[in-house]
mmCIF file of C-alpha atoms in Angstrom:
data_model
loop_
_atom_site.group_PDB
_atom_site.id
_atom_site.type_symbol
_atom_site.label_atom_id
_atom_site.label_comp_id
_atom_site.label_asym_id
_atom_site.label_seq_id
_atom_site.Cartn_x
_atom_site.Cartn_y
_atom_site.Cartn_z
ATOM 1 C CA MET U 138 21.879 6.756 -22.817
ATOM 2 C CA THR U 139 19.936 5.572 -19.785
ATOM 3 C CA SER U 140 20.702 2.429 -17.872
ATOM 4 C CA GLU U 141 18.717 0.113 -15.667
ATOM 5 C CA LEU U 142 19.854 -2.098 -12.784
ATOM 6 C CA ALA U 143 20.122 -5.786 -13.619
ATOM 7 C CA ASN U 144 20.779 -8.373 -10.999
ATOM 8 C CA ARG U 145 21.678 -12.021 -10.545
ATOM 9 C CA LEU U 146 20.144 -12.299 -7.116
ATOM 10 C CA LYS U 147 17.943 -15.307 -7.896
ATOM 11 C CA GLU U 148 20.797 -17.230 -9.460
ATOM 12 C CA LEU U 149 23.224 -16.489 -6.557
ATOM 13 C CA ARG U 150 20.585 -17.188 -3.990
ATOM 14 C CA ALA U 151 19.792 -20.609 -5.588
ATOM 15 C CA ARG U 152 23.522 -21.306 -5.669
ATOM 16 C CA GLU U 153 23.677 -20.847 -1.899
ATOM 17 C CA GLY U 154 20.634 -23.051 -1.496
ATOM 18 C CA LEU U 155 18.547 -20.287 0.063
ATOM 19 C CA THR U 156 14.820 -19.591 -0.285
ATOM 20 C CA GLN U 157 13.561 -16.038 -0.630
ATOM 21 C CA ALA U 158 12.310 -16.249 2.955
ATOM 22 C CA GLU U 159 15.716 -17.411 4.257
ATOM 23 C CA LEU U 160 17.592 -14.658 2.420
ATOM 24 C CA ALA U 161 15.008 -12.084 3.623
ATOM 25 C CA ALA U 162 15.574 -13.194 7.198
ATOM 26 C CA ARG U 163 19.340 -12.800 6.862
ATOM 27 C CA VAL U 164 19.108 -9.231 5.676
ATOM 28 C CA GLY U 165 16.089 -8.193 7.738
ATOM 29 C CA VAL U 166 13.476 -7.462 5.092
ATOM 30 C CA THR U 167 10.273 -9.204 4.028
ATOM 31 C CA ARG U 168 10.285 -12.047 1.517
ATOM 32 C CA LYS U 169 8.306 -9.787 -0.848
ATOM 33 C CA THR U 170 11.168 -7.315 -0.929
ATOM 34 C CA ILE U 171 13.531 -10.026 -2.119
ATOM 35 C CA ASN U 172 10.883 -11.170 -4.608
ATOM 36 C CA THR U 173 10.496 -7.685 -6.086
ATOM 37 C CA VAL U 174 14.271 -7.147 -6.258
ATOM 38 C CA GLU U 175 14.690 -10.448 -8.090
ATOM 39 C CA ASN U 176 12.010 -9.501 -10.535
ATOM 40 C CA ARG U 177 13.466 -6.012 -11.108
ATOM 41 C CA VAL U 178 10.315 -4.310 -9.878
ATOM 42 C CA PHE U 179 12.098 -2.613 -6.963
ATOM 43 C CA VAL U 180 15.556 -1.153 -6.992
ATOM 44 C CA PRO U 181 17.113 -1.602 -3.558
ATOM 45 C CA SER U 182 19.136 1.119 -1.742
ATOM 46 C CA THR U 183 22.934 0.901 -1.507
ATOM 47 C CA ILE U 184 22.557 -0.283 2.089
ATOM 48 C CA LEU U 185 20.259 -3.194 1.126
ATOM 49 C CA ALA U 186 22.525 -4.081 -1.831
ATOM 50 C CA LEU U 187 25.559 -4.242 0.418
ATOM 51 C CA LYS U 188 23.563 -6.358 3.015
ATOM 52 C CA LEU U 189 22.549 -8.734 0.210
ATOM 53 C CA ALA U 190 26.105 -9.031 -0.933
ATOM 54 C CA ALA U 191 27.280 -9.709 2.627
ATOM 55 C CA ALA U 192 24.559 -12.291 3.104
ATOM 56 C CA LEU U 193 25.578 -14.162 -0.071
ATOM 57 C CA ALA U 194 29.281 -13.602 0.554
ATOM 58 C CA VAL U 195 29.957 -12.049 -2.822
ATOM 59 C CA PRO U 196 31.044 -8.585 -4.014
ATOM 60 C CA VAL U 197 28.046 -6.305 -4.630
ATOM 61 C CA GLU U 198 28.970 -5.963 -8.270
ATOM 62 C CA GLU U 199 28.573 -9.695 -8.701
ATOM 63 C CA ILE U 200 24.916 -9.267 -7.902
ATOM 64 C CA PHE U 201 24.117 -5.973 -9.502
ATOM 65 C CA SER U 202 25.203 -4.450 -12.834
ATOM 66 C CA LEU U 203 24.034 -1.738 -15.187
ATOM 67 C CA GLU U 204 22.632 -2.563 -18.529
ATOM 68 C CA PRO U 205 21.431 -0.277 -21.250
ATOM 69 C CA ARG U 206 17.666 0.288 -21.274
ATOM 70 C CA GLY U 207 15.860 -1.674 -23.906
ATOM 71 C CA GLU U 208 14.382 1.223 -25.922
ATOM 72 C CA ASP U 209 17.692 3.088 -26.306
ATOM 73 C CA MET Y 112 9.671 -15.862 12.019
ATOM 74 C CA GLU Y 113 8.793 -15.521 8.292
ATOM 75 C CA ASP Y 114 5.343 -17.011 8.986
ATOM 76 C CA GLN Y 115 4.818 -14.502 11.818
ATOM 77 C CA ILE Y 116 5.812 -11.590 9.558
ATOM 78 C CA SER Y 117 3.615 -12.846 6.579
ATOM 79 C CA LYS Y 118 0.770 -13.135 9.097
ATOM 80 C CA LEU Y 119 1.289 -9.605 10.415
ATOM 81 C CA ILE Y 120 1.474 -8.225 6.901
ATOM 82 C CA ARG Y 121 -1.806 -10.024 5.922
ATOM 83 C CA GLN Y 122 -3.445 -8.620 9.088
ATOM 84 C CA ARG Y 123 -2.217 -5.126 8.285
ATOM 85 C CA ASP Y 124 -3.603 -5.365 4.709
ATOM 86 C CA ARG Y 125 -6.965 -6.684 6.003
ATOM 87 C CA LEU Y 126 -7.143 -3.771 8.418
ATOM 88 C CA LEU Y 127 -6.314 -1.207 5.721
ATOM 89 C CA THR Y 128 -8.969 -2.683 3.471
ATOM 90 C CA LEU Y 129 -11.538 -2.574 6.272
ATOM 91 C CA ALA Y 130 -10.539 1.022 7.033
ATOM 92 C CA ALA Y 131 -10.789 2.124 3.296
ATOM 93 C CA VAL Y 132 -14.073 0.385 2.602
ATOM 94 C CA SER Y 133 -15.667 1.589 5.853
ATOM 95 C CA PHE Y 134 -14.596 5.150 5.294
ATOM 96 C CA LEU Y 135 -15.959 4.995 1.758
ATOM 97 C CA PHE Y 136 -19.316 3.724 2.941
ATOM 98 C CA TRP Y 137 -19.493 6.079 5.906
ATOM 99 C CA GLN Y 138 -18.608 9.303 4.188
ATOM 100 C CA GLY Y 139 -19.990 8.292 0.801
ATOM 101 C CA ALA Y 140 -23.438 7.742 2.447
ATOM 102 C CA GLN Y 141 -23.053 11.039 4.287
ATOM 103 C CA LEU Y 142 -22.157 12.719 0.917
ATOM 104 C CA ALA Y 143 -25.242 11.200 -0.712
ATOM 105 C CA MET Y 144 -27.328 12.548 2.073
ATOM 106 C CA ASP Y 145 -25.742 16.047 1.782
ATOM 107 C CA ILE Y 146 -26.370 16.169 -1.933
ATOM 108 C CA ALA Y 147 -29.956 14.938 -1.541
ATOM 109 C CA GLN Y 148 -30.602 17.518 1.151
ATOM 110 C CA GLU Y 149 -29.213 20.347 -0.987
ATOM 111 C CA GLY Y 150 -31.098 19.204 -4.108
ATOM 112 C CA GLY Y 151 -34.266 18.697 -2.038
ATOM 113 C CA TRP Y 152 -34.520 15.062 -3.198
ATOM 114 C CA GLU Y 153 -35.850 12.001 -1.322
ATOM 115 C CA PHE Y 154 -34.193 8.638 -1.218
ATOM 116 C CA GLY Y 155 -37.586 7.006 -0.990
ATOM 117 C CA PRO Y 156 -37.250 3.209 -0.373
ATOM 118 C CA PHE Y 157 -33.400 3.546 -0.434
ATOM 119 C CA GLU Y 158 -33.297 5.794 2.577
ATOM 120 C CA LEU Y 159 -32.909 2.796 4.937
ATOM 121 C CA VAL Y 160 -30.016 1.460 2.752
ATOM 122 C CA VAL Y 161 -28.234 4.842 2.846
ATOM 123 C CA HIS Y 162 -28.599 4.986 6.675
ATOM 124 C CA LEU Y 163 -27.375 1.461 7.039
ATOM 125 C CA CYS Y 164 -24.354 2.179 4.855
ATOM 126 C CA LEU Y 165 -23.553 5.192 7.014
ATOM 127 C CA LEU Y 166 -23.949 3.269 10.252
ATOM 128 C CA ALA Y 167 -21.952 0.226 9.061
ATOM 129 C CA GLY Y 168 -19.234 2.480 7.631
ATOM 130 C CA ALA Y 169 -18.911 4.527 10.825
ATOM 131 C CA LEU Y 170 -18.809 1.358 12.904
ATOM 132 C CA GLY Y 171 -16.277 -0.281 10.567
ATOM 133 C CA TRP Y 172 -14.049 2.846 10.687
ATOM 134 C CA ALA Y 173 -14.158 2.959 14.493
ATOM 135 C CA GLY Y 174 -13.481 -0.742 14.616
ATOM 136 C CA ALA Y 175 -10.570 -0.528 12.206
ATOM 137 C CA SER Y 176 -9.028 2.309 14.249
ATOM 138 C CA PHE Y 177 -9.333 0.229 17.471
ATOM 139 C CA LEU Y 178 -7.852 -2.872 15.867
ATOM 140 C CA PHE Y 179 -4.986 -0.849 14.519
ATOM 141 C CA LEU Y 180 -4.071 0.085 18.087
ATOM 142 C CA LEU Y 181 -4.031 -3.650 18.938
ATOM 143 C CA TYR Y 182 -2.128 -4.455 15.812
ATOM 144 C CA ALA Y 183 0.524 -1.824 16.569
ATOM 145 C CA SER Y 184 1.158 -3.290 20.033
ATOM 146 C CA ARG Y 185 1.275 -6.825 18.579
ATOM 147 C CA VAL Y 186 3.913 -5.691 16.039
ATOM 148 C CA GLN Y 187 5.911 -4.000 18.818
ATOM 149 C CA ARG Y 188 5.844 -7.118 20.881
ATOM 150 C CA SER Y 189 6.937 -9.376 17.955
ATOM 151 C CA LYS Y 190 9.993 -7.018 17.379
ATOM 152 C CA ALA Y 191 9.290 -7.314 13.690
ATOM 153 C CA GLN Y 192 8.588 -3.630 13.043
ATOM 154 C CA SER Y 193 11.784 -2.960 11.168
ATOM 155 C CA VAL Y 194 11.236 -6.015 8.864
ATOM 156 C CA ILE Y 195 7.579 -5.125 8.202
ATOM 157 C CA GLN Y 196 8.381 -1.465 7.542
ATOM 158 C CA ASP Y 197 11.369 -2.290 5.382
ATOM 159 C CA GLU Y 198 12.579 -0.530 2.196
ATOM 160 C CA LEU Y 199 9.791 -1.888 -0.032
ATOM 161 C CA PHE Y 200 7.117 -0.782 2.504
ATOM 162 C CA CYS Y 201 8.586 2.796 2.555
ATOM 163 C CA HIS Y 202 8.834 2.776 -1.301
ATOM 164 C CA ASN Y 203 5.203 1.706 -1.692
ATOM 165 C CA GLN Y 204 4.080 4.166 0.981
ATOM 166 C CA ARG Y 205 5.747 6.968 -0.929
ATOM 167 C CA ILE Y 206 4.052 5.915 -4.168
ATOM 168 C CA ALA Y 207 0.695 5.698 -2.524
ATOM 169 C CA ILE Y 208 1.029 9.146 -0.849
ATOM 170 C CA ARG Y 209 2.071 10.686 -4.180
ATOM 171 C CA PHE Y 210 -0.923 8.964 -5.915
ATOM 172 C CA GLY Y 211 -3.223 10.374 -3.236
ATOM 173 C CA PHE Y 212 -1.809 13.840 -3.739
ATOM 174 C CA MET Y 213 -2.307 13.647 -7.550
ATOM 175 C CA ALA Y 214 -5.817 12.278 -7.036
ATOM 176 C CA LEU Y 215 -6.643 15.220 -4.712
ATOM 177 C CA ILE Y 216 -5.318 17.730 -7.318
ATOM 178 C CA ALA Y 217 -7.419 16.062 -10.036
ATOM 179 C CA ALA Y 218 -10.516 16.038 -7.825
ATOM 180 C CA THR Y 219 -10.035 19.665 -6.917
ATOM 181 C CA ALA Y 220 -9.760 20.619 -10.626
ATOM 182 C CA LEU Y 221 -12.931 18.549 -11.354
ATOM 183 C CA LEU Y 222 -14.834 20.196 -8.562
ATOM 184 C CA LEU Y 223 -13.796 23.656 -9.741
ATOM 185 C CA ALA Y 224 -15.025 22.755 -13.230
ATOM 186 C CA ALA Y 225 -18.256 21.348 -11.902
ATOM 187 C CA ASP Y 226 -18.820 24.487 -9.845
ATOM 188 C CA LEU Y 227 -19.240 26.413 -13.129
ATOM 189 C CA LEU Y 228 -22.158 24.127 -14.053
ATOM 190 C CA VAL Y 229 -23.942 23.343 -10.755
ATOM 191 C CA ASP Y 230 -24.146 24.952 -7.364
ATOM 192 C CA PHE Y 231 -22.955 22.954 -4.431
ATOM 193 C CA SER Y 232 -21.828 23.767 -0.896
ATOM 194 C CA ALA Y 233 -18.345 23.725 0.412
ATOM 195 C CA THR Y 234 -19.355 20.845 2.714
ATOM 196 C CA ILE Y 235 -19.984 18.627 -0.289
ATOM 197 C CA ALA Y 236 -16.765 19.609 -1.960
ATOM 198 C CA LEU Y 237 -14.771 19.122 1.189
ATOM 199 C CA ARG Y 238 -16.374 15.784 1.934
ATOM 200 C CA ALA Y 239 -15.651 14.538 -1.561
ATOM 201 C CA LEU Y 240 -12.033 15.590 -1.254
ATOM 202 C CA LEU Y 241 -11.781 13.902 2.180
ATOM 203 C CA ILE Y 242 -13.061 10.660 0.652
ATOM 204 C CA ILE Y 243 -10.579 10.754 -2.085
ATOM 205 C CA GLY Y 244 -7.713 11.892 0.192
ATOM 206 C CA ILE Y 245 -8.223 8.856 2.551
ATOM 207 C CA THR Y 246 -9.259 6.108 0.123
ATOM 208 C CA ALA Y 247 -6.995 6.799 -2.846
ATOM 209 C CA PRO Y 248 -3.605 6.317 -1.108
ATOM 210 C CA LEU Y 249 -4.946 3.418 0.942
ATOM 211 C CA SER Y 250 -6.187 1.605 -2.162
ATOM 212 C CA ARG Y 251 -3.002 2.301 -4.069
ATOM 213 C CA PHE Y 252 -0.884 0.964 -1.236
ATOM 214 C CA LEU Y 253 -2.942 -2.228 -1.048
ATOM 215 C CA ILE Y 254 -2.701 -2.803 -4.824
ATOM 216 C CA LEU Y 255 1.063 -2.287 -4.795
ATOM 217 C CA GLY Y 256 1.379 -4.842 -1.977
ATOM 218 C CA ARG Y 257 -0.735 -7.371 -3.870
ATOM 219 C CA ASP Y 258 1.552 -7.671 -6.926
ATOM 220 C CA ASP Y 259 3.580 -10.791 -6.306
ATOM 221 C CA LEU Y 260 5.592 -11.841 -9.232
ATOM 222 C CA GLU Y 261 7.456 -15.052 -9.864
ATOM 223 C CA ASP Y 262 7.584 -16.690 -6.507
ATOM 224 C CA GLU Y 263 10.082 -19.075 -4.851
ATOM 225 C CA SER Y 264 12.215 -21.123 -7.062
#
């Protein structure tokens, strides 16, 4: 069974009252990178995932989780 | 800072577009002239258009190269290089290079097949491959960067 990476980045970012641009500035990437991660177009590296978790002050597994792929 | 980064990314994309289009015009016109010369054909009234495309393309390519140098120093001064060339940039760059490589393989196979049907010089084949090798990855990279999904909430 294959899995894909789900995330609650948008929800957690909104909870912190941050815009995509503000979160991007905190972790040192472009707003577009945050946008594509939120929309599950781009899977971030472990380093970026940990930076996002640190910026939102949550454990990384609260942002990212594995879910079974739809067609399986 | 975000405004400055967005501006630099827009400038980069405009420069890449100028470079890709200019190169296509420049080398495309040259390719058309090579084919016409080998086939012994005349462009007739379109000769001026082909020469203008070649000239405009060559000037555009030279201009884009010069502007890239200015752009690179502007990025360095802004200290935004690591943000502009972030993970997504590297990811899109890898996809674009892979796409260019596949396009070159496909074009080479097509040229080999075409060689069985028509005679053409190595110059024509190499120029066609050069056009694809430059424009395919640039175009793919620009298309990847254009996709913006659900925006700010």
